[in-house]
Short mmCIF file of C-alpha atoms and ligand atoms in Angstrom, two decimals:
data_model
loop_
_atom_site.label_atom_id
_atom_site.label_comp_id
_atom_site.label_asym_id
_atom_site.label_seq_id
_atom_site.Cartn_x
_atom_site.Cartn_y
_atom_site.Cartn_z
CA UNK A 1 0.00 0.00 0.00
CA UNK A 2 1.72 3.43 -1.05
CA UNK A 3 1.33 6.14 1.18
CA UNK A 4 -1.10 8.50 -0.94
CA UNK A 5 -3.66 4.95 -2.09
CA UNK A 6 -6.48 6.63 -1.12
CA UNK A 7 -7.15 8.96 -3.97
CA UNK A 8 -6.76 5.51 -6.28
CA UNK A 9 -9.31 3.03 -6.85
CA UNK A 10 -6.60 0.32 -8.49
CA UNK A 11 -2.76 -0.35 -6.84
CA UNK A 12 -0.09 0.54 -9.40
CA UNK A 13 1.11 -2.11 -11.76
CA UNK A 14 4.17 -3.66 -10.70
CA UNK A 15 6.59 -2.35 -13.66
CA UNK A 16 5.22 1.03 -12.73
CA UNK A 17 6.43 0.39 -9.03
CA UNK A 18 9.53 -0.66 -10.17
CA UNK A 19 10.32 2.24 -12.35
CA UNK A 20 9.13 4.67 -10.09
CA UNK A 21 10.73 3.62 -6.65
CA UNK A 22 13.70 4.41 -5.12
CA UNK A 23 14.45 2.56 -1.99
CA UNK A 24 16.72 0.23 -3.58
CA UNK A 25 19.74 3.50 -3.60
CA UNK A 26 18.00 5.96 -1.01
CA UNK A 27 18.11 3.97 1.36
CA UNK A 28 21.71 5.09 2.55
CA UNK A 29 19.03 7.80 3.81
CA UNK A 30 17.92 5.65 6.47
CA UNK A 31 19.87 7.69 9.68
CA UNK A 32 18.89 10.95 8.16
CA UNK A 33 15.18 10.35 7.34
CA UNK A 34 14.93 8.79 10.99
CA UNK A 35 17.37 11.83 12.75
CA UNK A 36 15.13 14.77 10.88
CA UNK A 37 11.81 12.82 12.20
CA UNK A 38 13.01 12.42 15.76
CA UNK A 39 13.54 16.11 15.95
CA UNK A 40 9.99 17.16 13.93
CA UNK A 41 8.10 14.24 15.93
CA UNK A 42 9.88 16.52 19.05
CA UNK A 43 8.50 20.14 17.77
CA UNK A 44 5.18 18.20 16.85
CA UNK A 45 5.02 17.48 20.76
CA UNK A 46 6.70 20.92 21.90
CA UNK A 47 4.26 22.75 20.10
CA UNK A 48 1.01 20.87 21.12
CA UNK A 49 0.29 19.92 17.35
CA UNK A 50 0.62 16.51 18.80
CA UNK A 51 0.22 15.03 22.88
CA UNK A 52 3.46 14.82 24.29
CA UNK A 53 2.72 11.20 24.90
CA UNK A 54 2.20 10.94 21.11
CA UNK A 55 5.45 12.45 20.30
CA UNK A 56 7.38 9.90 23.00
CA UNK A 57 5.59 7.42 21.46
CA UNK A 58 6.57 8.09 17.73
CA UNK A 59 10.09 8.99 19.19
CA UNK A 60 10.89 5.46 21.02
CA UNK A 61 9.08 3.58 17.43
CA UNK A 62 11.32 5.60 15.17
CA UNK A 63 14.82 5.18 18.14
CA UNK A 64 13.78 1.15 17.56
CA UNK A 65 13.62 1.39 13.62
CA UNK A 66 17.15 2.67 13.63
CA UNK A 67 18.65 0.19 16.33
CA UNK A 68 17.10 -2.77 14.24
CA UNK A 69 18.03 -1.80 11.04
CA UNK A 70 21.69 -1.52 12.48
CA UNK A 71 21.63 -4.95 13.91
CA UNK A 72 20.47 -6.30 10.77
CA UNK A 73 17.02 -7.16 12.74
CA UNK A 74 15.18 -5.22 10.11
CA UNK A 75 15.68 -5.08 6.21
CA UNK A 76 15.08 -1.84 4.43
CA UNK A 77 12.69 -3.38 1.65
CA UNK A 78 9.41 -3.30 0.45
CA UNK A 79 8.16 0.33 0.09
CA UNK A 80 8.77 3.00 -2.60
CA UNK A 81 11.32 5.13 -0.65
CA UNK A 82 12.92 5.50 2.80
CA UNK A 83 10.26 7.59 3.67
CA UNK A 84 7.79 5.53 2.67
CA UNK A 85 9.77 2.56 4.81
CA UNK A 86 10.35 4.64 7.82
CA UNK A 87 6.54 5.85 8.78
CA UNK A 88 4.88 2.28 7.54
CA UNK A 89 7.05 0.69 9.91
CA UNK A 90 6.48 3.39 12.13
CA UNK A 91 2.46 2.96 12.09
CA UNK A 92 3.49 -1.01 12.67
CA UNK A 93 5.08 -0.94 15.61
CA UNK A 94 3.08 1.61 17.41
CA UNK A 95 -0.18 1.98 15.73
CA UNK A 96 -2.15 5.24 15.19
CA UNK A 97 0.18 7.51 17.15
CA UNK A 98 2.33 6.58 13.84
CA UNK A 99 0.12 8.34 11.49
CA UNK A 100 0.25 11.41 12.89
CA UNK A 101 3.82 11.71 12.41
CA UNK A 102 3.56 13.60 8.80
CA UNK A 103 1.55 16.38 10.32
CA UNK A 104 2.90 19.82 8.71
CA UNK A 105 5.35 17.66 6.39
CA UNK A 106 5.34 16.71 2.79
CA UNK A 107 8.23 14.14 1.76
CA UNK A 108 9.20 17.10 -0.27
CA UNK A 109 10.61 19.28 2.49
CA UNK A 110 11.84 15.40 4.14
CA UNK A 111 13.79 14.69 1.29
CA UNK A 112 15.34 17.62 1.28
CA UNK A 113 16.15 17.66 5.06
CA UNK A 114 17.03 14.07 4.85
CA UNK A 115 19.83 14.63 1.72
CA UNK A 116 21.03 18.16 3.45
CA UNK A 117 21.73 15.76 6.66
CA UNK A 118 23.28 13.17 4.50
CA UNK A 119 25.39 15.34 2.18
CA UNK A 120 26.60 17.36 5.54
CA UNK A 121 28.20 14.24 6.58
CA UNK A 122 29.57 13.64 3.22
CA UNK A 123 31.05 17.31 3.49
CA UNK A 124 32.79 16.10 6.54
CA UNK A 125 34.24 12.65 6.14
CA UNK A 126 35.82 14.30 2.43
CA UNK A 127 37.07 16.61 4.50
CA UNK A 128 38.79 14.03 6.99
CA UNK A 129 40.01 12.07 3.99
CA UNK A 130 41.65 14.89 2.10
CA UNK A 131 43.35 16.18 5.52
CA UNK A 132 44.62 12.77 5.55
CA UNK A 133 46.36 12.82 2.35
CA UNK A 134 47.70 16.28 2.73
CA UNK A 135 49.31 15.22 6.16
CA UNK A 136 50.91 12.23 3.78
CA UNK A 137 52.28 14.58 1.30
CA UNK A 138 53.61 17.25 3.90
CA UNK A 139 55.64 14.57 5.83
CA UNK A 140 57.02 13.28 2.19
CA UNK A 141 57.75 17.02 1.22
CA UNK A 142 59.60 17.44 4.73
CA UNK A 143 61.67 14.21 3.90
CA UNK A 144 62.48 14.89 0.33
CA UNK A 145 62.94 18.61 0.40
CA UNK A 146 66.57 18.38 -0.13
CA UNK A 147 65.98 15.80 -3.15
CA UNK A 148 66.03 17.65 -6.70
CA UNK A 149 64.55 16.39 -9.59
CA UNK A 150 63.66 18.20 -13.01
CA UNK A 151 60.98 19.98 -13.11
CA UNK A 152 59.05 20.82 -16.25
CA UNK A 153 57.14 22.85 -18.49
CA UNK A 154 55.48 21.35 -22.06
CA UNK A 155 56.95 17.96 -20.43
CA UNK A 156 60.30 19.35 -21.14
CA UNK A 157 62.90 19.66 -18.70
CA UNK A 158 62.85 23.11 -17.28
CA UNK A 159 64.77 24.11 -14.43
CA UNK A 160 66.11 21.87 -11.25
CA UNK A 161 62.88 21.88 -8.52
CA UNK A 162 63.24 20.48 -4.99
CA UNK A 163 61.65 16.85 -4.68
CA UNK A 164 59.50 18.43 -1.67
CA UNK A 165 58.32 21.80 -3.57
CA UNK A 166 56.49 19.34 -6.31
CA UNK A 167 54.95 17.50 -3.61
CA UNK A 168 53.96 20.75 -1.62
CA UNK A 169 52.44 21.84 -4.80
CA UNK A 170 49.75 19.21 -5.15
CA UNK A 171 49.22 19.98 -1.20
CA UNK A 172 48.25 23.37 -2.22
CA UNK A 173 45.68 22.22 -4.81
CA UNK A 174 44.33 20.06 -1.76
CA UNK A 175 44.21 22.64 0.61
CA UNK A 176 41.93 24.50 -2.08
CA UNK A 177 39.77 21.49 -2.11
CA UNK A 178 39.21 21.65 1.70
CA UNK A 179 38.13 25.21 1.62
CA UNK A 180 35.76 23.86 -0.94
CA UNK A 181 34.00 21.28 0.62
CA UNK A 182 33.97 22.77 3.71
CA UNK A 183 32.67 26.44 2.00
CA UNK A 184 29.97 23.69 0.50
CA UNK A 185 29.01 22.48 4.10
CA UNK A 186 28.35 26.01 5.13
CA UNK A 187 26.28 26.92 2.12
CA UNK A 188 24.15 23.27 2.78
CA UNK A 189 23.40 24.06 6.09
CA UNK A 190 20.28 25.47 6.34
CA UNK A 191 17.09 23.68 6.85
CA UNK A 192 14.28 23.43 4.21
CA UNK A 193 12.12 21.81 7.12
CA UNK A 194 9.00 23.32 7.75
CA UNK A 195 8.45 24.31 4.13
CA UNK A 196 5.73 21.23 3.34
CA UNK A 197 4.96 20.53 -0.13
CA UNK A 198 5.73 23.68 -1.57
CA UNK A 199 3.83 26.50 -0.29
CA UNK A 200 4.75 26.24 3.79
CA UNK A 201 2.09 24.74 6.34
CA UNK A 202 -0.44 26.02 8.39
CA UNK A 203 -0.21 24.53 11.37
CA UNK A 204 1.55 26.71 14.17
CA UNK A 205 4.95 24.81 13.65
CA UNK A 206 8.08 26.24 15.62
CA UNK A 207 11.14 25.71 13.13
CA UNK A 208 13.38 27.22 15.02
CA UNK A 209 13.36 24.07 17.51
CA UNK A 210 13.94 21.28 14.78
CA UNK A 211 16.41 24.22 13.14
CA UNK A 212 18.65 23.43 16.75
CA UNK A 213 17.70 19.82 16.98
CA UNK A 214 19.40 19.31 13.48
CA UNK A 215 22.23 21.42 14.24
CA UNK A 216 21.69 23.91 10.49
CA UNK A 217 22.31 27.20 10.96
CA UNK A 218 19.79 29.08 9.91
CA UNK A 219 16.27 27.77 8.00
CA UNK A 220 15.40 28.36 4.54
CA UNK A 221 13.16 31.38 3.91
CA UNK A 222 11.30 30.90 0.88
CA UNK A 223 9.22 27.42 0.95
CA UNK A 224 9.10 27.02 -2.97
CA UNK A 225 12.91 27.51 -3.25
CA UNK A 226 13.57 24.92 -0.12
CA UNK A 227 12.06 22.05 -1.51
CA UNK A 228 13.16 22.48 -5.33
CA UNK A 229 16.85 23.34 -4.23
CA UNK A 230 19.37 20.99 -5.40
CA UNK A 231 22.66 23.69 -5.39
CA UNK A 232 24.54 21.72 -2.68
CA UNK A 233 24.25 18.52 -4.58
CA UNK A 234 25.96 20.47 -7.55
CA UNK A 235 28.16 22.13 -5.11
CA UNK A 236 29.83 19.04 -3.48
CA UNK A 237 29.62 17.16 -7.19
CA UNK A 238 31.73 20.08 -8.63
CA UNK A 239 34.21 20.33 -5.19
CA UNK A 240 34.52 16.53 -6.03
CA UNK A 241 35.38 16.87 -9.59
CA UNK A 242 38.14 18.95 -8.78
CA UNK A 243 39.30 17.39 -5.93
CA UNK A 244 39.57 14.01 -8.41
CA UNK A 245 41.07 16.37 -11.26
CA UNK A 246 43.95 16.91 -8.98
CA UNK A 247 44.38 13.37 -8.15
CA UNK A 248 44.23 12.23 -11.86
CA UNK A 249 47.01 14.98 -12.18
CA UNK A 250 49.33 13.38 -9.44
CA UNK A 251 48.73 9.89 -11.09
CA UNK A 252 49.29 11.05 -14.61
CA UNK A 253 53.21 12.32 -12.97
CA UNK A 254 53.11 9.07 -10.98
CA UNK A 255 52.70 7.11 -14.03
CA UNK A 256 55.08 9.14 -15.78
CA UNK A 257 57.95 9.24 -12.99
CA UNK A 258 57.56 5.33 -12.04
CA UNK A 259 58.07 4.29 -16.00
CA UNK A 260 61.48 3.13 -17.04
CA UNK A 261 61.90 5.97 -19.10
CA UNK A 262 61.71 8.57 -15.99
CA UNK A 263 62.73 6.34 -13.29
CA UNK A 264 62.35 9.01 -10.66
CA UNK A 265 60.02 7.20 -8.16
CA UNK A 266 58.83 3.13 -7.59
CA UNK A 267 55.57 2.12 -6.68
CA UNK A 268 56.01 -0.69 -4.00
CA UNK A 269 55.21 -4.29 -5.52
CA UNK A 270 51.65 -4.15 -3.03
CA UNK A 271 50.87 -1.32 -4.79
CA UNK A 272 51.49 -2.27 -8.51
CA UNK A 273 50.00 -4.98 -10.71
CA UNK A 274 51.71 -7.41 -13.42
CA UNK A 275 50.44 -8.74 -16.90
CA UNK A 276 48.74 -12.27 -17.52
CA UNK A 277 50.95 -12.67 -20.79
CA UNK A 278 54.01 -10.13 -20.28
CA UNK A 279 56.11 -11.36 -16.79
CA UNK A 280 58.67 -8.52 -16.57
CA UNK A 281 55.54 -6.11 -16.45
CA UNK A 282 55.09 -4.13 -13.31
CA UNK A 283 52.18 -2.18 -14.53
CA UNK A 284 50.71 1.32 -12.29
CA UNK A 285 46.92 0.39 -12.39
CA UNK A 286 46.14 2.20 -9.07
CA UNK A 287 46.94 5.17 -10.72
CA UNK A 288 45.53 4.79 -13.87
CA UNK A 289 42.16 3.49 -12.46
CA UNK A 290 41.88 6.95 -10.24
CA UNK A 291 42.59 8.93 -13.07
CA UNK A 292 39.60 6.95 -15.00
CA UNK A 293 37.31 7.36 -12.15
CA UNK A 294 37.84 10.88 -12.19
CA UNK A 295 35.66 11.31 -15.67
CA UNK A 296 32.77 9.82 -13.81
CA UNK A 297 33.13 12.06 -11.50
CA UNK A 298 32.86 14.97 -13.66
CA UNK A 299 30.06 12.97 -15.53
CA UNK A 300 27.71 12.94 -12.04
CA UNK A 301 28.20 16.46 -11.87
CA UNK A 302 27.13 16.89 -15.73
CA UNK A 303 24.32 15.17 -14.59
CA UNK A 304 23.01 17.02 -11.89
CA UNK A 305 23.39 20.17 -13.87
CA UNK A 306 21.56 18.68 -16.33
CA UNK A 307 18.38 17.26 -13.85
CA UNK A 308 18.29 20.82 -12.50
CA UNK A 309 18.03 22.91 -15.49
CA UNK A 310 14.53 23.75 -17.02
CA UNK A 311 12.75 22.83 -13.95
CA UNK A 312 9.49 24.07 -12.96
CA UNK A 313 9.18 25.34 -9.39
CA UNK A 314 8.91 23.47 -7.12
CA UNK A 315 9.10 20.04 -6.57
CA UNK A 316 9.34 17.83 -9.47
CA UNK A 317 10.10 13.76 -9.34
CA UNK A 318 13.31 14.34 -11.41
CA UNK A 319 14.96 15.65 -8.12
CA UNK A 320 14.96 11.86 -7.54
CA UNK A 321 17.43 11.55 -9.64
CA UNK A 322 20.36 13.70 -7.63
CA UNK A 323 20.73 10.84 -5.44
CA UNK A 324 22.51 8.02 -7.27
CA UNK A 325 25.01 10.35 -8.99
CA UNK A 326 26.08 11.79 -5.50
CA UNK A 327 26.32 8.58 -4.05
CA UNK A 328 28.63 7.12 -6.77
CA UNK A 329 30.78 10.44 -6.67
CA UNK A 330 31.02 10.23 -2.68
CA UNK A 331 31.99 6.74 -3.08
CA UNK A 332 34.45 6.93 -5.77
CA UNK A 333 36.30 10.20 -4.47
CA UNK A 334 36.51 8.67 -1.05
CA UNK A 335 38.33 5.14 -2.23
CA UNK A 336 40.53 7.53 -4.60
CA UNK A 337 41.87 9.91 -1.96
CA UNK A 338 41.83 6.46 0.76
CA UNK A 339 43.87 4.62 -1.96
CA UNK A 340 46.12 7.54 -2.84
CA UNK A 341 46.81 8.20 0.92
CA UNK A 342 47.92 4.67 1.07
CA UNK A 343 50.00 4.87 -2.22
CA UNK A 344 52.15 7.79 -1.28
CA UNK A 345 52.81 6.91 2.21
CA UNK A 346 54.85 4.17 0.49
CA UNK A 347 56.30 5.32 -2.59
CA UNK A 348 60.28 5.28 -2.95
CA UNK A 349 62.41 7.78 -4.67
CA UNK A 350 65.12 7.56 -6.59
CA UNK A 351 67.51 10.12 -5.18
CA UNK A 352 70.56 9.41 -7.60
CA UNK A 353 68.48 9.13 -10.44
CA UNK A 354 66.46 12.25 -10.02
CA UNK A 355 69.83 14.22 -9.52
CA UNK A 356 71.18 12.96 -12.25
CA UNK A 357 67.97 14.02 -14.50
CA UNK A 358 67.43 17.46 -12.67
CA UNK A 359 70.75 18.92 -14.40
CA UNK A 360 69.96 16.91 -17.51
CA UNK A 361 68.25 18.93 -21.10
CA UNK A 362 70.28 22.06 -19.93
CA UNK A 363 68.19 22.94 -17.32
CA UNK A 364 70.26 25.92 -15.55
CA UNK A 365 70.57 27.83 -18.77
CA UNK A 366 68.49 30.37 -16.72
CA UNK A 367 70.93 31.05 -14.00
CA UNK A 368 73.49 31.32 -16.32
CA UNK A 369 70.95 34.51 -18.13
CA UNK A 370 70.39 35.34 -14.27
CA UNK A 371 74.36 35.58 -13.42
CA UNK A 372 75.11 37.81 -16.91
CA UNK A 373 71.86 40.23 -15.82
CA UNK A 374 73.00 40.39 -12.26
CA UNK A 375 76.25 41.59 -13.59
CA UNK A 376 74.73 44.51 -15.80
CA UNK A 377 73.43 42.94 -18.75
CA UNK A 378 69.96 43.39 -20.76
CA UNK A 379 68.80 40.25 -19.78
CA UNK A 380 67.47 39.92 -23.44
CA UNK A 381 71.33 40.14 -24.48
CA UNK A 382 72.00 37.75 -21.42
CA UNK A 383 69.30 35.39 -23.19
CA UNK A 384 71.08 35.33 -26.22
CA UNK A 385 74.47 34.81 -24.80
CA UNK A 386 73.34 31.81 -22.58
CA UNK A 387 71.23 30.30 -26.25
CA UNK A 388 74.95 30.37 -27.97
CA UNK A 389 76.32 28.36 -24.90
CA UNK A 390 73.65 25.55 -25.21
CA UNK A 391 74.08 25.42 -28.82
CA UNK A 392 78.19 24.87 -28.41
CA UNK A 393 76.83 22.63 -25.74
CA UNK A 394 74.69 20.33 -27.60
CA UNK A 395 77.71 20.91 -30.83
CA UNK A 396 80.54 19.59 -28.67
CA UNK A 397 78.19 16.94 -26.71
CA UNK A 398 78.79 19.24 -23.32
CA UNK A 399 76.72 20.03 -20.51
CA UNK A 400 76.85 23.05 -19.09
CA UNK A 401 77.75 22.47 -16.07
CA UNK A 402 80.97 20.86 -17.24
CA UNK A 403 82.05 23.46 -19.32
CA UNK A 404 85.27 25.59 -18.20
CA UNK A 405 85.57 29.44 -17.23
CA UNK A 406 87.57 29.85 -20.91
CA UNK A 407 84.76 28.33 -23.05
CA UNK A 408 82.36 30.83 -20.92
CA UNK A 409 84.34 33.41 -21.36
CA UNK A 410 84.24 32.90 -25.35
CA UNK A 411 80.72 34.47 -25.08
CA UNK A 412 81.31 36.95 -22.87
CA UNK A 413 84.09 38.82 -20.25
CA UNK A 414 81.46 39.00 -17.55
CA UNK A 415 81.90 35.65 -16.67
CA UNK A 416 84.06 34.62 -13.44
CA UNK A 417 85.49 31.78 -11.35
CA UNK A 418 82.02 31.90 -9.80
CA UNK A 419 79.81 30.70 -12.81
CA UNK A 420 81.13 27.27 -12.32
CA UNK A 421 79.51 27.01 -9.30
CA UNK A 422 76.35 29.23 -10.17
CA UNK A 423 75.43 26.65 -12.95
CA UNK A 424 75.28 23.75 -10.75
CA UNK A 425 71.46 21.92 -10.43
CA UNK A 426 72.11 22.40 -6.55
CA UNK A 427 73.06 25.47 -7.08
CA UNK A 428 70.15 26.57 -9.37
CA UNK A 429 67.72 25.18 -7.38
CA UNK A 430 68.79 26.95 -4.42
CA UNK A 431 69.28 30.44 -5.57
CA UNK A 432 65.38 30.27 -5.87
CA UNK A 433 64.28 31.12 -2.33
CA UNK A 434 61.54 33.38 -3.23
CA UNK A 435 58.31 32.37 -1.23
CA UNK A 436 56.95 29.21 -2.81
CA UNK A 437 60.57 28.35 -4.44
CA UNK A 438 62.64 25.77 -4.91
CA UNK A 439 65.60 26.63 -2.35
CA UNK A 440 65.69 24.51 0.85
CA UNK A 441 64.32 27.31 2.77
CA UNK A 442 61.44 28.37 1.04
CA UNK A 443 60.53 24.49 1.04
CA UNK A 444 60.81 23.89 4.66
CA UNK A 445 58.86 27.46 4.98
CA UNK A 446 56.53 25.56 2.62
CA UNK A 447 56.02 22.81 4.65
CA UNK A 448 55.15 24.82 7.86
CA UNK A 449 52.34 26.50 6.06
CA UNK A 450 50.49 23.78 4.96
CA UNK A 451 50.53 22.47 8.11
CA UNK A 452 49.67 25.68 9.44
CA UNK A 453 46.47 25.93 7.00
CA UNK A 454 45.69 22.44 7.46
CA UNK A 455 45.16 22.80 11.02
CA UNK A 456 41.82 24.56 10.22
CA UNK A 457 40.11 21.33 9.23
N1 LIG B 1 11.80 9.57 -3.50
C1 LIG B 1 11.47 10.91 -3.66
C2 LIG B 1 12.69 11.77 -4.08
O1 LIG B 1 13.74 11.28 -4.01
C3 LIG B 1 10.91 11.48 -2.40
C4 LIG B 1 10.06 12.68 -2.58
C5 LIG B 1 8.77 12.30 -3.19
N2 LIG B 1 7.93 13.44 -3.33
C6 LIG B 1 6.91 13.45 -4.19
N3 LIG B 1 6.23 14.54 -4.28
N4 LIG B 1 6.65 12.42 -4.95
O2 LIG B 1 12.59 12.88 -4.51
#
């Protein structure tokens, strides 16, 4: 029997059911549904809408519904949502004090309470998750800050980069994430409750009581927006997309640095996967599987954009549909952050190999431009100069590094003893100590404010 029978003289056909139901996903609502009815069933009784007796009563049936579907005493089944499930099993257990329960509500404003509740949750466990693998990445950055490797722009090698200022950097996108999700809790938090089917209710409700009981901070002040707004769904989808675009980023340089060809870092053997035909294979599928994931991500949100647009106010059944794309994105951007955590806690680095790459493709031809401006130069000319090096460079098979204070002085008198050392990857990499470089300094300064900004969340 579906709650709203009565205005129908035959019971829908059973494909119809099927189609139309959606207890089979929203049922991860279950805690929410039950917490948001606890605390109306409470301003039912405070208000004298209901006896207070009546409101006990529908309290301890609803307290028992939760406890036995976490035993496993009762199984969510056989209605056409959580709603639905919670109040028939309600008006089972305790009869007509059970009926009374939807006073002044519509499922409208309850699945909107319900998936504010749920999503609020969400907000915080992503939140938990992500500070987890920016603590991971911080203590790696603190123990590799003095490692170089190249770093790179158009995949080419660029200039020498400290091992810990890459690492810091993908912190940084993370920390932007947390601000995200946790700017998307605040915006969630406010309670469509109260707001009925679309048009508010006329009993003498007191909102402010379930408003405390939930813990939102403020309620929702137009009844027609409240139950047809869906903007935190999109909200979280789109902080989730990113978050996974940043992680598809790391794996696409984790796939990159662990091949032979880059051999700058090794993914642990319990961490990598092999070939049914190949043996030698050691093949990064954690990686590349996160990096997949992260198009369904962006797909979910696609989709809820797409549900929301060219809507009618207020309610309409398509809102049904933001449920199973948030729950796939929550559960694929929490095993990709939880696997990710787990990855780079145990990746190795390749110290000598790194080195040996980070002074590799010419890569301090800058300083040398830097050492002829610093000296007077236009650093256009000092551009120039440093181009005619590289090219007697690549001509005499030399790096620059290795070339002596005569050959620089070929190009130009400014040169001194001192270039030798100036042109080193060490040395490149150190002369950087701007805020946010690559010198050991600005690293370890790097470290201490992520931790600093991570201690926020
Ligand atoms: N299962 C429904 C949903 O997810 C609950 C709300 C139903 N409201 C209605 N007017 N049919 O949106």
């Amino acid at each position: 029997m579906k709650l709203w029978q009565g205005r129908f003289s035959a019971p829908m056909s059973a494909d119809a059911d099927l189609f139309n139901e959606s207890l089979s996903f929203d049922k991860k609502l279950y805690r929410a549904d039950i917490t948001a009815s606890l605390a109306h069933a409470e301003m039912l009784g405070k208000c004298n809408i209901i006896s207070a007796e009546e409101a006990q009563t529908i309290q301890d049936g609803l307290n028992g519904i939760l406890s036995d579907v976490e035993s496993g005493a009762l199984t969510i089944e056989n209605a056409e949502d959580i709603h639905s499930f919670v109040e028939e099993n309600l008006v089972k257990r305790i009869g007509q004090a059970g009926k009374k329960l939807h006073t002044a509500r519509s499922r409208n404003d309850q699945v909107a309470t319900d998936f504010r509740l749920y999503v609020r949750e969400s907000c915080d466990k992503a939140i938990s998750l992500i500070k987890a693998l920016v603590e991971t990445l911080v203590l790696r950055a603190k123990e590799s800050a003095k490692y170089l490797l190249p770093g790179f722009t158009h995949l080419r090698k660029a200039q020498p980069v400290s091992c810990g200022q890459y690492l810091n950097a993908y912190s940084e996108m993370f920390l932007r994430d947390l601000d995200r999700f946790a700017a998307c809790r605040r915006r969630l938090n406010v309670m469509p409750l109260g707001s009925a089917a679309l048009a508010g209710t006329s009993y003498p409700i007191d909102r402010e009581i379930t408003r405390e009981l939930l813990g939102f901070d403020e309620i929702s002040e137009n009844s027609l927006d409240a139950v047809s707004d869906r903007d935190f769904v999109a909200d979280y989808l789109f902080a989730a997309s990113l978050a996974m675009a940043h992680l598809s980023r790391l794996c696409e340089d984790t796939i990159l640095y662990t091949s032979d060809e880059f051999g700058y870092w090794n993914i642990p053997d319990e961490y990598s996967t092999g070939s049914s035909i190949m043996p030698q294979k050691k093949n990064p599928d954690l990686p590349e599987l996160v990096r997949g994931k992260t198009g369904r991500v962006y797909g979910h949100l696609t989709s809820i954009l797409t549900v929301i647009k060219g809507l009618p106010l207020a309610y309409n059944k398509d809102f049904q549909e933001d449920k199973e794309c948030f729950f796939d994105a929550e559960t694929t951007l929490f095993s990709c952050v939880s696997i990710y955590t787990a990855l780079m806690q145990k990746i190795t680095f390749n110290v000598n190999r790194m080195f040996e790459e980070a002074g590799g493709g010419f890569s301090t031809a800058t300083d040398i431009a830097d050492y002829l401006a610093k000296k007077g130069m236009p650093f256009r000319d000092a551009h120039g100069v440093t181009g005619r090096l590289v090219q007697y460079c690549i001509k005499e098979k030399k790096t620059l590094f290795s070339l002596t204070l005569k050959e620089f002085r070929k190009e130009s008198e400014l040169f001194e003893e001192d270039i030798l050392n100036a042109v080193t990857p060490r040395a490149s990499a150190e002369a950087r100590n701007s805020v946010g470089g690559s010198s050991l300094s600005a690293v370890r300064r790097g470290v201490n404010s992520i931790r600093r900004r991570l201690k926020k969340y």
